CSV table of C-alpha atoms in Angstrom, one decimal:
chain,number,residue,atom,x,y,z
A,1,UNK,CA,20.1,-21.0,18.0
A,2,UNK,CA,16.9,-22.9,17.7
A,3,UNK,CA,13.5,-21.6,19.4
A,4,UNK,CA,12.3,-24.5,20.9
A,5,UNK,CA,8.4,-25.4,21.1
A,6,UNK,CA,7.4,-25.1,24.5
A,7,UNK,CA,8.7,-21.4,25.0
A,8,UNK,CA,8.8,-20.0,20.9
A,9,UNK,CA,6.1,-17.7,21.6
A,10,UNK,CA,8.5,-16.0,24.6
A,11,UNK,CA,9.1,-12.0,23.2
A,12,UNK,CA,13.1,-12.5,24.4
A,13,UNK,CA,13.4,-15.7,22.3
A,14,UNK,CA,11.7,-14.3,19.2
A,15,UNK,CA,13.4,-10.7,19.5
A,16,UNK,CA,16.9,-13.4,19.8
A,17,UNK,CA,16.0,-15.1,16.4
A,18,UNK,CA,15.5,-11.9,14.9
A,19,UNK,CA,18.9,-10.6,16.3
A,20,UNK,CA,20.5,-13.5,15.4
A,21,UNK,CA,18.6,-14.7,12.1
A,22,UNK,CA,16.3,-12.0,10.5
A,23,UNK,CA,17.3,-8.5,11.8
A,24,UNK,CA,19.2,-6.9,14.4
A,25,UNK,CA,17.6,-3.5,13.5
A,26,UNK,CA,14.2,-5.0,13.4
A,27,UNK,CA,14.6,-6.5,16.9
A,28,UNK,CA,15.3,-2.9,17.8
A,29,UNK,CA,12.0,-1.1,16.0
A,30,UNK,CA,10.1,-4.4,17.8
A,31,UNK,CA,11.1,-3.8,21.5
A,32,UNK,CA,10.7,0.2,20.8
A,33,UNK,CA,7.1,-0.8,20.2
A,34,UNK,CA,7.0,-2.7,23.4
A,35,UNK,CA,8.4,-6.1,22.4
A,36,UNK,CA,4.9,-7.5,21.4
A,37,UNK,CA,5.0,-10.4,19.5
A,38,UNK,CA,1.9,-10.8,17.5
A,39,UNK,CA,0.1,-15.1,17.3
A,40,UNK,CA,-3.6,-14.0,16.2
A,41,UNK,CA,-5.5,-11.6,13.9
A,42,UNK,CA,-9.4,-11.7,13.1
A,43,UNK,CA,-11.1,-8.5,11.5
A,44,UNK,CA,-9.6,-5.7,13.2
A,45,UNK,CA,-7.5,-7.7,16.3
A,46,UNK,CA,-4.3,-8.2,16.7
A,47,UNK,CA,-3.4,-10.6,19.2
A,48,UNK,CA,-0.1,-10.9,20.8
A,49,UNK,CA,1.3,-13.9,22.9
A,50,UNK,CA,0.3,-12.3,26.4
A,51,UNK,CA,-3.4,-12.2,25.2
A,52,UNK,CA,-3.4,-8.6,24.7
A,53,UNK,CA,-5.5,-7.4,21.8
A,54,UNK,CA,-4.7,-4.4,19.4
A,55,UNK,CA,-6.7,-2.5,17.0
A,56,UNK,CA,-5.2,-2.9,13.6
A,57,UNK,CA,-5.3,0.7,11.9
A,58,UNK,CA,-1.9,-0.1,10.4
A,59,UNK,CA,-0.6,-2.8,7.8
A,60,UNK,CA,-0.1,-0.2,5.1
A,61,UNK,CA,-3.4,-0.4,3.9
A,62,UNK,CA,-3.5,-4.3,3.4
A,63,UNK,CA,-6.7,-4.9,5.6
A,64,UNK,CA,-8.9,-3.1,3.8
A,65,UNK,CA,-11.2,-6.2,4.8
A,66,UNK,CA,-9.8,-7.0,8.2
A,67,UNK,CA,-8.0,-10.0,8.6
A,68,UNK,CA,-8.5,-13.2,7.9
A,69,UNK,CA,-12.5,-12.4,5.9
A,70,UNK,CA,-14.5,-15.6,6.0
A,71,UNK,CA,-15.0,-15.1,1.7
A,72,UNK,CA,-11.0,-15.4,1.4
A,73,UNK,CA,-10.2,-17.6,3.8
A,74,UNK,CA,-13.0,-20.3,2.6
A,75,UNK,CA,-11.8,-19.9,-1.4
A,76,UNK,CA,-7.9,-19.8,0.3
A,77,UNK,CA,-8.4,-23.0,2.1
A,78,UNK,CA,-10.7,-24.8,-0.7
A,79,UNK,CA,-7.7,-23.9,-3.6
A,80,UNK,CA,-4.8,-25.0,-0.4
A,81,UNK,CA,-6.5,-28.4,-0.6
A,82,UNK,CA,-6.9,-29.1,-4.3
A,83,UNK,CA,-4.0,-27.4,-6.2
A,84,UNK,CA,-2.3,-24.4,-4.3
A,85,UNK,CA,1.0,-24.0,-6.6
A,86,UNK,CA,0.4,-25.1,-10.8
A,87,UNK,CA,2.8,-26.7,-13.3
A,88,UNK,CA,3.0,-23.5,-14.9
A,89,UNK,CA,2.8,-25.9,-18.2
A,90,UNK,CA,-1.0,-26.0,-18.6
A,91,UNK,CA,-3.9,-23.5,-18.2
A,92,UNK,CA,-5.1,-23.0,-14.8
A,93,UNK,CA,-8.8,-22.2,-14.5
A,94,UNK,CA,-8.5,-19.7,-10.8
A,95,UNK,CA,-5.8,-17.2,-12.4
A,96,UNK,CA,-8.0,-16.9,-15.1
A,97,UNK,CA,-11.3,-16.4,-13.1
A,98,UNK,CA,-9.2,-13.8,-10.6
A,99,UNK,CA,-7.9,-11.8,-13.8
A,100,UNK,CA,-11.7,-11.3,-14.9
A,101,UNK,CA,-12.9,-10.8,-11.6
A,102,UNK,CA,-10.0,-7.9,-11.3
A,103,UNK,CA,-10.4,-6.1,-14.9
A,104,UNK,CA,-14.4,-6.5,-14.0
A,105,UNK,CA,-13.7,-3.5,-11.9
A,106,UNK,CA,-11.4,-1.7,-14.0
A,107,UNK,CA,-12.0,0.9,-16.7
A,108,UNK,CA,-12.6,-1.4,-20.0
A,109,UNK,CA,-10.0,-0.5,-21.8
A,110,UNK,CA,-7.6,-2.0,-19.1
A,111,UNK,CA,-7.7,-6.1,-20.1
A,112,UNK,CA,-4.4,-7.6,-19.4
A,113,UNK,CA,-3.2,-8.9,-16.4
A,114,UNK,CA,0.1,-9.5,-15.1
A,115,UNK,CA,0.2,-11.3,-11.4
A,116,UNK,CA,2.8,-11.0,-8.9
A,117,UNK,CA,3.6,-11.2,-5.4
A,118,UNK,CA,4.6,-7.7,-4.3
A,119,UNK,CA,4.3,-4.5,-5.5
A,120,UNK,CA,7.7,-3.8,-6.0
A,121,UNK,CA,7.0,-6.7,-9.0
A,122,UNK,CA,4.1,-4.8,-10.3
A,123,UNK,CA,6.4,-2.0,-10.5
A,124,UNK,CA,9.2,-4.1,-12.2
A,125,UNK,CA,6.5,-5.2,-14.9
A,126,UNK,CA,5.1,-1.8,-15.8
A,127,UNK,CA,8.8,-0.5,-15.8
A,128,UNK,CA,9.6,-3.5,-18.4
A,129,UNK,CA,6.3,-3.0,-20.4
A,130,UNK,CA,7.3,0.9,-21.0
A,131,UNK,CA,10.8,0.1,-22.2
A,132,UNK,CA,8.8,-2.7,-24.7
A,133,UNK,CA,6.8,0.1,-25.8
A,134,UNK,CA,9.7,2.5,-26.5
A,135,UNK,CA,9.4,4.7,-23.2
A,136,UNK,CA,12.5,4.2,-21.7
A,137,UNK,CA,12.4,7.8,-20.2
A,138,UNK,CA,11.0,7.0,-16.5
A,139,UNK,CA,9.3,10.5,-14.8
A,140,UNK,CA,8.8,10.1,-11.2
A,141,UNK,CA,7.6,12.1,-8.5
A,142,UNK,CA,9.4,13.4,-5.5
A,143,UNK,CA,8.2,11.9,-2.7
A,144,UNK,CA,6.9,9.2,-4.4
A,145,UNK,CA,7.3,5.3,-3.5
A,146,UNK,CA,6.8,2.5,-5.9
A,147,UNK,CA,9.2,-0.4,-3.8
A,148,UNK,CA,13.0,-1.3,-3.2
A,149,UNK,CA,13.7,-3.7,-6.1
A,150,UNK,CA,16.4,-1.9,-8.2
A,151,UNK,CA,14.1,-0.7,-10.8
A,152,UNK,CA,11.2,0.2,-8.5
A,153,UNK,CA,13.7,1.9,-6.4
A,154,UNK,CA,14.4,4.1,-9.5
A,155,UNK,CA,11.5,5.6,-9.7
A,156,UNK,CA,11.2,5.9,-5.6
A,157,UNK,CA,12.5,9.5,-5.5
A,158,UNK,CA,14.6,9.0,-1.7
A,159,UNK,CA,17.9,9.6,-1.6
A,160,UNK,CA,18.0,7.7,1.7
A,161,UNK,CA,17.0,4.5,-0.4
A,162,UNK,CA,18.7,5.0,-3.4
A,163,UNK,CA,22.0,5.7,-2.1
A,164,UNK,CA,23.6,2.9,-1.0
A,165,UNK,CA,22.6,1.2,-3.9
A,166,UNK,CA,24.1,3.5,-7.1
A,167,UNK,CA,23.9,3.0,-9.9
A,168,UNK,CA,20.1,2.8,-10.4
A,169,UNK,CA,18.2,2.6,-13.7
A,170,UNK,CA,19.5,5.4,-15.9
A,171,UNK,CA,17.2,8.1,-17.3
A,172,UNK,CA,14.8,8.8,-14.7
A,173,UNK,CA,13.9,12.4,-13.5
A,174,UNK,CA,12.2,13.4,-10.4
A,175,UNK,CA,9.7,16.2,-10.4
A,176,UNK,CA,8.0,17.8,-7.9
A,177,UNK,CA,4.8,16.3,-7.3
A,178,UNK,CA,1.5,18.5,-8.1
A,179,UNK,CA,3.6,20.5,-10.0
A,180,UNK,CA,2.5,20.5,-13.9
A,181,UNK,CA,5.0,23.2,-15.2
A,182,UNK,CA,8.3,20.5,-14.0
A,183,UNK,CA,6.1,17.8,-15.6
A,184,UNK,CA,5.9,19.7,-19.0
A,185,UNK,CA,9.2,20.3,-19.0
A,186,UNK,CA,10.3,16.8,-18.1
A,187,UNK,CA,8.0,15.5,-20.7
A,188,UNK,CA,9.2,18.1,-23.9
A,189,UNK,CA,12.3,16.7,-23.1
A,190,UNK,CA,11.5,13.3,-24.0
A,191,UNK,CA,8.6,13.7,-26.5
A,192,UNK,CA,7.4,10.2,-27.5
A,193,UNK,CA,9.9,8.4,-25.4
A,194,UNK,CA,8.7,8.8,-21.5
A,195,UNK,CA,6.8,6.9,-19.3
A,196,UNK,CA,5.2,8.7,-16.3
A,197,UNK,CA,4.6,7.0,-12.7
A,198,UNK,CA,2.3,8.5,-10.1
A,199,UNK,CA,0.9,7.9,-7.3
A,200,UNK,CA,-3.3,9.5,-7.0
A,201,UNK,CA,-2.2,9.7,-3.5
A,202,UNK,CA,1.1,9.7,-2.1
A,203,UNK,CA,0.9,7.0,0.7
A,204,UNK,CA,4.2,6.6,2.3
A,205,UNK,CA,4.8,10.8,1.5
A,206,UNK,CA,2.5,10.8,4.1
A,207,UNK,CA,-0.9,10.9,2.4
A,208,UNK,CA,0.3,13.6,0.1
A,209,UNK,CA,-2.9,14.7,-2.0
A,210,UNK,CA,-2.2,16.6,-4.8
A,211,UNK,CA,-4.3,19.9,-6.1
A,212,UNK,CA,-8.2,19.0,-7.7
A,213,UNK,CA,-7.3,18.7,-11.5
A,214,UNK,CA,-3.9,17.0,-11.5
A,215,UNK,CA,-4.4,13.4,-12.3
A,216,UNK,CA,-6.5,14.9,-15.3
A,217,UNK,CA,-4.3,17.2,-16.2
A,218,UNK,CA,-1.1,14.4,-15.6
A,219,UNK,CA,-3.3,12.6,-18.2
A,220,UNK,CA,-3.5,15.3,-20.7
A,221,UNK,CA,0.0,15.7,-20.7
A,222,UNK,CA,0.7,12.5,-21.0
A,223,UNK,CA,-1.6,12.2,-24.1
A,224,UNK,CA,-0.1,15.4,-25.6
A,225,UNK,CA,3.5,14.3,-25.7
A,226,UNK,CA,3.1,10.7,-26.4
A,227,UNK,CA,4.0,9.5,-22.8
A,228,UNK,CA,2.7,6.5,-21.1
A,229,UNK,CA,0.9,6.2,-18.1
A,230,UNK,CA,1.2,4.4,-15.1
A,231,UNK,CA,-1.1,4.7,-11.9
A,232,UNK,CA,0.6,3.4,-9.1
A,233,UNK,CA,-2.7,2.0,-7.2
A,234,UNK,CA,-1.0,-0.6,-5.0
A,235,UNK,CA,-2.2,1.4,-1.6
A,236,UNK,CA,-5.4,3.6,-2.3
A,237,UNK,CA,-6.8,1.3,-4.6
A,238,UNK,CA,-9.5,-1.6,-3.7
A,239,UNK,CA,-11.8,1.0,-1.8
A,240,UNK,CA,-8.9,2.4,0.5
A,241,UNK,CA,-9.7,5.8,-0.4
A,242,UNK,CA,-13.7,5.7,-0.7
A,243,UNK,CA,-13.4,4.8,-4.2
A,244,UNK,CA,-12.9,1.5,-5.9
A,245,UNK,CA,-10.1,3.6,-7.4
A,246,UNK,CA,-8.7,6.2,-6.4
A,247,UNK,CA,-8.1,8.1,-10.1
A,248,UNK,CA,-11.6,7.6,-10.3
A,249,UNK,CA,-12.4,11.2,-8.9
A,250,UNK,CA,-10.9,12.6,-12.3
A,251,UNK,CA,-11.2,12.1,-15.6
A,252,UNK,CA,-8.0,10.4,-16.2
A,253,UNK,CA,-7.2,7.0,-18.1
A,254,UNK,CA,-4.2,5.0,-17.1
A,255,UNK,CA,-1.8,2.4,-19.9
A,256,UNK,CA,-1.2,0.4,-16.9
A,257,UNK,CA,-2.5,0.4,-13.3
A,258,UNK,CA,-0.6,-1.1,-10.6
A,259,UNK,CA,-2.8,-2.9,-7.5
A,260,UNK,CA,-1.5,-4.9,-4.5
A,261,UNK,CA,-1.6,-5.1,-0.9
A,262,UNK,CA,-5.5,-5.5,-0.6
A,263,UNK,CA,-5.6,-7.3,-3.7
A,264,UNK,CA,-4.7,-11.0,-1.7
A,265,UNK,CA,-7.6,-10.1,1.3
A,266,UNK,CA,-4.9,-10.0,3.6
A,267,UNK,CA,-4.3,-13.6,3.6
A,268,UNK,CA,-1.5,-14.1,0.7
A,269,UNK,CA,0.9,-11.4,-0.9
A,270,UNK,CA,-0.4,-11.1,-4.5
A,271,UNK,CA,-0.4,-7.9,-6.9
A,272,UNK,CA,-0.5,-6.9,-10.3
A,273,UNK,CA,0.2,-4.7,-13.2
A,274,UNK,CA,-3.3,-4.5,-15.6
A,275,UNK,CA,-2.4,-3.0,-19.1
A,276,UNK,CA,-4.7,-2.2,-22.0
A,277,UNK,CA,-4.1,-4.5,-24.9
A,278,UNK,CA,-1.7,-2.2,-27.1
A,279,UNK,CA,0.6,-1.6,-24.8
A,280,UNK,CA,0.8,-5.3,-23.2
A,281,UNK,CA,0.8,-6.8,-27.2
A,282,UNK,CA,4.9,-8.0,-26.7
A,283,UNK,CA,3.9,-10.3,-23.8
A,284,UNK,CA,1.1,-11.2,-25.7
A,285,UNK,CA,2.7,-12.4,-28.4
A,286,UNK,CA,5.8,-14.0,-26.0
A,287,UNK,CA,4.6,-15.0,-22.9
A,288,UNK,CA,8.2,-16.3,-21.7
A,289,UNK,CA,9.8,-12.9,-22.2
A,290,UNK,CA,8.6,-11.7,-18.8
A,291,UNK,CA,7.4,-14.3,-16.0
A,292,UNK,CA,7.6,-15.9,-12.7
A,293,UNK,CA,7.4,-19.2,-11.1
A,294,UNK,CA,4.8,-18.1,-8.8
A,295,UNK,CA,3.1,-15.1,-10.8
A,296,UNK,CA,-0.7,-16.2,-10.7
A,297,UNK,CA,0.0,-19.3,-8.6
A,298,UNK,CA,-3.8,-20.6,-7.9
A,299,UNK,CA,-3.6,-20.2,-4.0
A,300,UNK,CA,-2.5,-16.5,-4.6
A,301,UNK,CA,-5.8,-16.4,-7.3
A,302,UNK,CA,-7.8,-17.6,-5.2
A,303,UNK,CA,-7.7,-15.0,-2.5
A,304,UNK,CA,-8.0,-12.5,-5.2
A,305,UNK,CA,-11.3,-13.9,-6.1
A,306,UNK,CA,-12.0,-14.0,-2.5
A,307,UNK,CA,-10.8,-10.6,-1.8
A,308,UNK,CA,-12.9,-8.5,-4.4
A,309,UNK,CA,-16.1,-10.7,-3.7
A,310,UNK,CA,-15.8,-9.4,-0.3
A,311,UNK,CA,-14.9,-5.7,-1.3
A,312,UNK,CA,-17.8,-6.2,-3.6
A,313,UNK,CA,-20.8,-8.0,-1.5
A,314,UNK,CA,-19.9,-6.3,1.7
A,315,UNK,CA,-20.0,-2.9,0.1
A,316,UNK,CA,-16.5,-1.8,1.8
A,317,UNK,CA,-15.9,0.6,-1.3
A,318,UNK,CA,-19.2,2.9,0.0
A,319,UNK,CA,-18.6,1.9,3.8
A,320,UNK,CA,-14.9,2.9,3.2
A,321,UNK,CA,-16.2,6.1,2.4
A,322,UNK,CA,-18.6,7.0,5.1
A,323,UNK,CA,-16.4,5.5,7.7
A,324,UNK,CA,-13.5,8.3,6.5
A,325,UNK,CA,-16.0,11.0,6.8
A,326,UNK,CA,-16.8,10.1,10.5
A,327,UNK,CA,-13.5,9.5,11.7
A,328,UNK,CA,-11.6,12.4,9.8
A,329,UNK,CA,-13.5,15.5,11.2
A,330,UNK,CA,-13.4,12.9,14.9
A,331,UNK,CA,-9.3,12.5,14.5
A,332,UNK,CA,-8.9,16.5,13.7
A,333,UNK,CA,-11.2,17.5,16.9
A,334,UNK,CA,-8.8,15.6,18.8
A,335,UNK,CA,-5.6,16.9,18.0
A,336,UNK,CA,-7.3,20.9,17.8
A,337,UNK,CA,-8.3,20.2,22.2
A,338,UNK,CA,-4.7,19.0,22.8
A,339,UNK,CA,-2.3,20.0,20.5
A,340,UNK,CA,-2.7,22.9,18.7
A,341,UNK,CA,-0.6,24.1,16.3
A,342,UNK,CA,1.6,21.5,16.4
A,343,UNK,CA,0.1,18.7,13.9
A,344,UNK,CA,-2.4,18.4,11.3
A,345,UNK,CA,-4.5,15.7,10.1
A,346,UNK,CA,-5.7,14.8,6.4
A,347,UNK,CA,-6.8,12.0,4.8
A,348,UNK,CA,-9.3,10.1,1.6
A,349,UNK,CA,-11.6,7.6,2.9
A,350,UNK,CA,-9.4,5.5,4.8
A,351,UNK,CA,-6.1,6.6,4.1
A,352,UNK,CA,-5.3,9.3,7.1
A,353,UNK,CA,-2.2,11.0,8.1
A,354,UNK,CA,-1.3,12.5,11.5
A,355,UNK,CA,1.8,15.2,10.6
A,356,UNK,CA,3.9,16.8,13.3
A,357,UNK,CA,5.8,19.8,12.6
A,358,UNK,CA,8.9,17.8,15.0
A,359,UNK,CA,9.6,14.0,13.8
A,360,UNK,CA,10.2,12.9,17.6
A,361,UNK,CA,6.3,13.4,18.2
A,362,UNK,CA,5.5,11.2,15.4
A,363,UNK,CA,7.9,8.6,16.8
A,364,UNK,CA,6.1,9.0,20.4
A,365,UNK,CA,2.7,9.2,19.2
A,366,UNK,CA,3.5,5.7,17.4
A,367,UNK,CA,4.5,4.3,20.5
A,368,UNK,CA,1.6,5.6,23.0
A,369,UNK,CA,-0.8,4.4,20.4
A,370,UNK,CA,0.8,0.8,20.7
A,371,UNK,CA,0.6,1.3,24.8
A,372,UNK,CA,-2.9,2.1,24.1
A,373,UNK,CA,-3.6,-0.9,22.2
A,374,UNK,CA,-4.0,0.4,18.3
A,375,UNK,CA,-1.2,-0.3,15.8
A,376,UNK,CA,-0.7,2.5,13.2
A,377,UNK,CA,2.5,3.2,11.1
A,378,UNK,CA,5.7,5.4,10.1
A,379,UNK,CA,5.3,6.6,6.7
A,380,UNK,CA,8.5,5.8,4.6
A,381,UNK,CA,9.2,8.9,2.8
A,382,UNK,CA,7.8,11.3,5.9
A,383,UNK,CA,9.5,10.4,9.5
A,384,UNK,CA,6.3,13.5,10.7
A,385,UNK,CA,3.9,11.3,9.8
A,386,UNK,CA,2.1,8.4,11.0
A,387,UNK,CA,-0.7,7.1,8.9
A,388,UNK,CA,-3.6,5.5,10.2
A,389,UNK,CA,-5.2,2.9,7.5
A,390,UNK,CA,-8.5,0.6,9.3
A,391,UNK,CA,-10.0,-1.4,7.6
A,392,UNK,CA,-13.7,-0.7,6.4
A,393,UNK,CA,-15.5,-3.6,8.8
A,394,UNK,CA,-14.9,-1.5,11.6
A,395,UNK,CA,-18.5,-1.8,14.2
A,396,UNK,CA,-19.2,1.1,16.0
A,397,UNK,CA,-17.9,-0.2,19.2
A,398,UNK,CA,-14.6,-0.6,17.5
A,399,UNK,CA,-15.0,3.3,15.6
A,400,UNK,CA,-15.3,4.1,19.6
A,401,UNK,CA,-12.5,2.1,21.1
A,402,UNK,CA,-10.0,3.8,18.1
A,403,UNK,CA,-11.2,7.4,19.0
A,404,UNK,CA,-10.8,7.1,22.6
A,405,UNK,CA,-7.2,5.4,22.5
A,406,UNK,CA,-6.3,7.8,19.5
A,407,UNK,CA,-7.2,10.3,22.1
A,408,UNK,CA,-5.5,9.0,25.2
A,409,UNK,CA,-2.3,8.5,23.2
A,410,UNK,CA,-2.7,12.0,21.7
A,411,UNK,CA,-2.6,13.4,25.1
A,412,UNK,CA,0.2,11.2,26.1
A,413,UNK,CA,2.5,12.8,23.8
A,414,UNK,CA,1.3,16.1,24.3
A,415,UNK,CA,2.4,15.6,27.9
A,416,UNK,CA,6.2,15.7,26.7
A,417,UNK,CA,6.0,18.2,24.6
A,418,UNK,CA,4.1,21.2,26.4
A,419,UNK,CA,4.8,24.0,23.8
A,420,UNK,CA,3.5,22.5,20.7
């Protein structure tokens, strides 16, 4: 079946390809939503085919700078038209410029980069860079999500992901996360041989935050029984949470950090594990033993350039901030006149979660904020919660336009469900 020109755009003929070609079940989670299929983005809009417009407070924390920034598309499109893809033979000048621009804003002891394209990658890379180091123990936390490759999945603590796909990497244990006791244990188990993976914030949990203390105290730990560390930064980093990172409200130190999403400005896929210089030494000294045809590709660079030039001259880390301390206490007013008891609100900066004490509200708020033209999302690991992720150029016409619809679709759900 071929979509042909004149009609390719038609919702029926893109939901067919996708039956036919991509996914069934995604056809299904598309018409759900209303059958929307989206041809435009700029800032905060979505467009779809019919013209409609939607506010973007979804993409799992990508658009941190809206879509399609001006600073990222003008360094995408200059790189597009004088070398996108390298030889991978010879030095290339813009992976080098992006992995300054990146460890520029990391803590200095984190120098080494390692570009990908997802963050399932970065994952893959820190997983390989512990086992290089000795760490072959992996210590995860429930709820936790670090991706769907096979040795990201791992360290995803899901059964509903994991499954199907036994066996997984061997020697991994879960523990509960904010809970240091099951982390001491796990650790004296494995003195000298563990590597820990955490999240500052679970994101697809449903914007989990753990107790004040815990990142340091994960740290200490960490330091006390010769563990490595690994911050899994892919969605709060950037400025998502009101910080450039989000471990930044502790005193903690990661051996690698793990960014992505934002890190491409919403205009290329691009991540990356950063590692201090001890424990990224094997790949120093053989740079074939783990690589990529496209890791660091110069298009991909570019946008990273792009990307944190924008975080950084348009201040989203600091507007980021403020904007999640307006819209927070707003969001939480909302759901106290209409709902009750019956969900709670939370959030950092711009990571917020809506939780419902019965899944099928989450599912229907989804949809009636889709009806009322703002796109949120599911969270992964939490079928209560729907997160709510804009990005920090938000006006204040556009801070308006999300309460009110948040409201109308708030109320639209309550509607069905009168006892909550």
């Amino acid at each position: 079946m071929t979509i042909e020109i004149e009609d390719e755009l038609a919702p029926q003929r893109v939901s067919l390809a996708y039956r036919t070609h991509l996914s069934a079940g995604r056809a299904r989670v598309g018409e759900l939503l209303g059958g929307q299929v989206e041809v435009e983005s700029q800032g905060a809009w979505v467009v779809s085919s019919d013209g409609r417009r939607y506010l973007n407070a979804g993409g799992y924390g990508v658009f941190i700078m809206g879509a399609r920034h001006p600073l990222v598309v003008e360094a995408v499109e200059r790189q597009l038209h004088t070398h996108p893809v390298g030889s991978r033979m010879f030095l290339e000048p813009v992976a080098a410029r992006a992995a300054e621009a990146l460890t520029a804003v990391l803590p200095a002891s984190l120098t080494r980069v390692h570009f990908s394209g997802s963050g399932a990658e970065a994952t893959e890379t820190a997983v390989k860079l512990a086992r290089l180091n000795g760490r072959r123990h992996l210590i995860s936390m429930r709820g936790g999500y670090h991706g769907k490759t096979l040795g990201a999945l791992s360290v995803t603590a899901k059964d509903i992901f994991q499954d199907p796909f036994r066996p997984l990497l061997p020697d991994v244990t879960h523990v509960p996360y904010g809970n240091l006791p099951a982390l001491t244990a796990a650790l004296a188990q494995h003195t000298r041989r563990a590597c820990v993976i955490v999240e500052p914030v679970q994101g697809e949990a449903g914007v989990v935050i753990p107790p004040d203390g815990y990142l340091s105290q994960v740290g200490r730990l960490c330091r006390e029984y010769g563990a490595l560390l690994i911050l899994d930064e892919i969605q709060t980093g950037l400025g998502r949470t009101g910080h450039w990172w989000a471990f930044q409200r502790e005193d903690v130190l990661p051996d690698i950090l793990l960014t992505g999403k934002a890190l491409g400005g919403g205009v290329v896929p691009v991540s990356a594990a950063v590692a201090s210089e001890e424990v990224y030494a094997v790949l120093d000294r053989d740079p074939f033993l783990h690589t990529s045809t496209f890791a660091g590709a110069p298009i991909a660079a570019a946008a990273v350039c792009g990307a944190l030039r924008a975080i950084t001259e348009d201040g989203l880390v600091e507007r980021s901030a403020r904007l999640g301390a307006r819209l927070l206490p707003e969001l939480e007013a909302v759901v106290r006149r209409h709902l009750a008891g019956g969900c709670v609100v939370r959030g950092r900066g711009l990571l917020i979660a809506v939780e419902f004490t019965d899944p099928a509200m989450a599912a229907d708020l989804l949809v009636d904020l889709v009806a009322n033209n703002v796109i949120a999302n599911h969270s992964l690991n939490s079928e209560r919660v729907i997160r709510l992720t804009p990005p920090a150029v938000l006006d204040d016409a556009e801070i308006v336009f999300l309460l009110e619809r948040f409201e109308r679709a708030v109320i639209s759900t309550a509607l069905r469900y009168p006892e909550a």
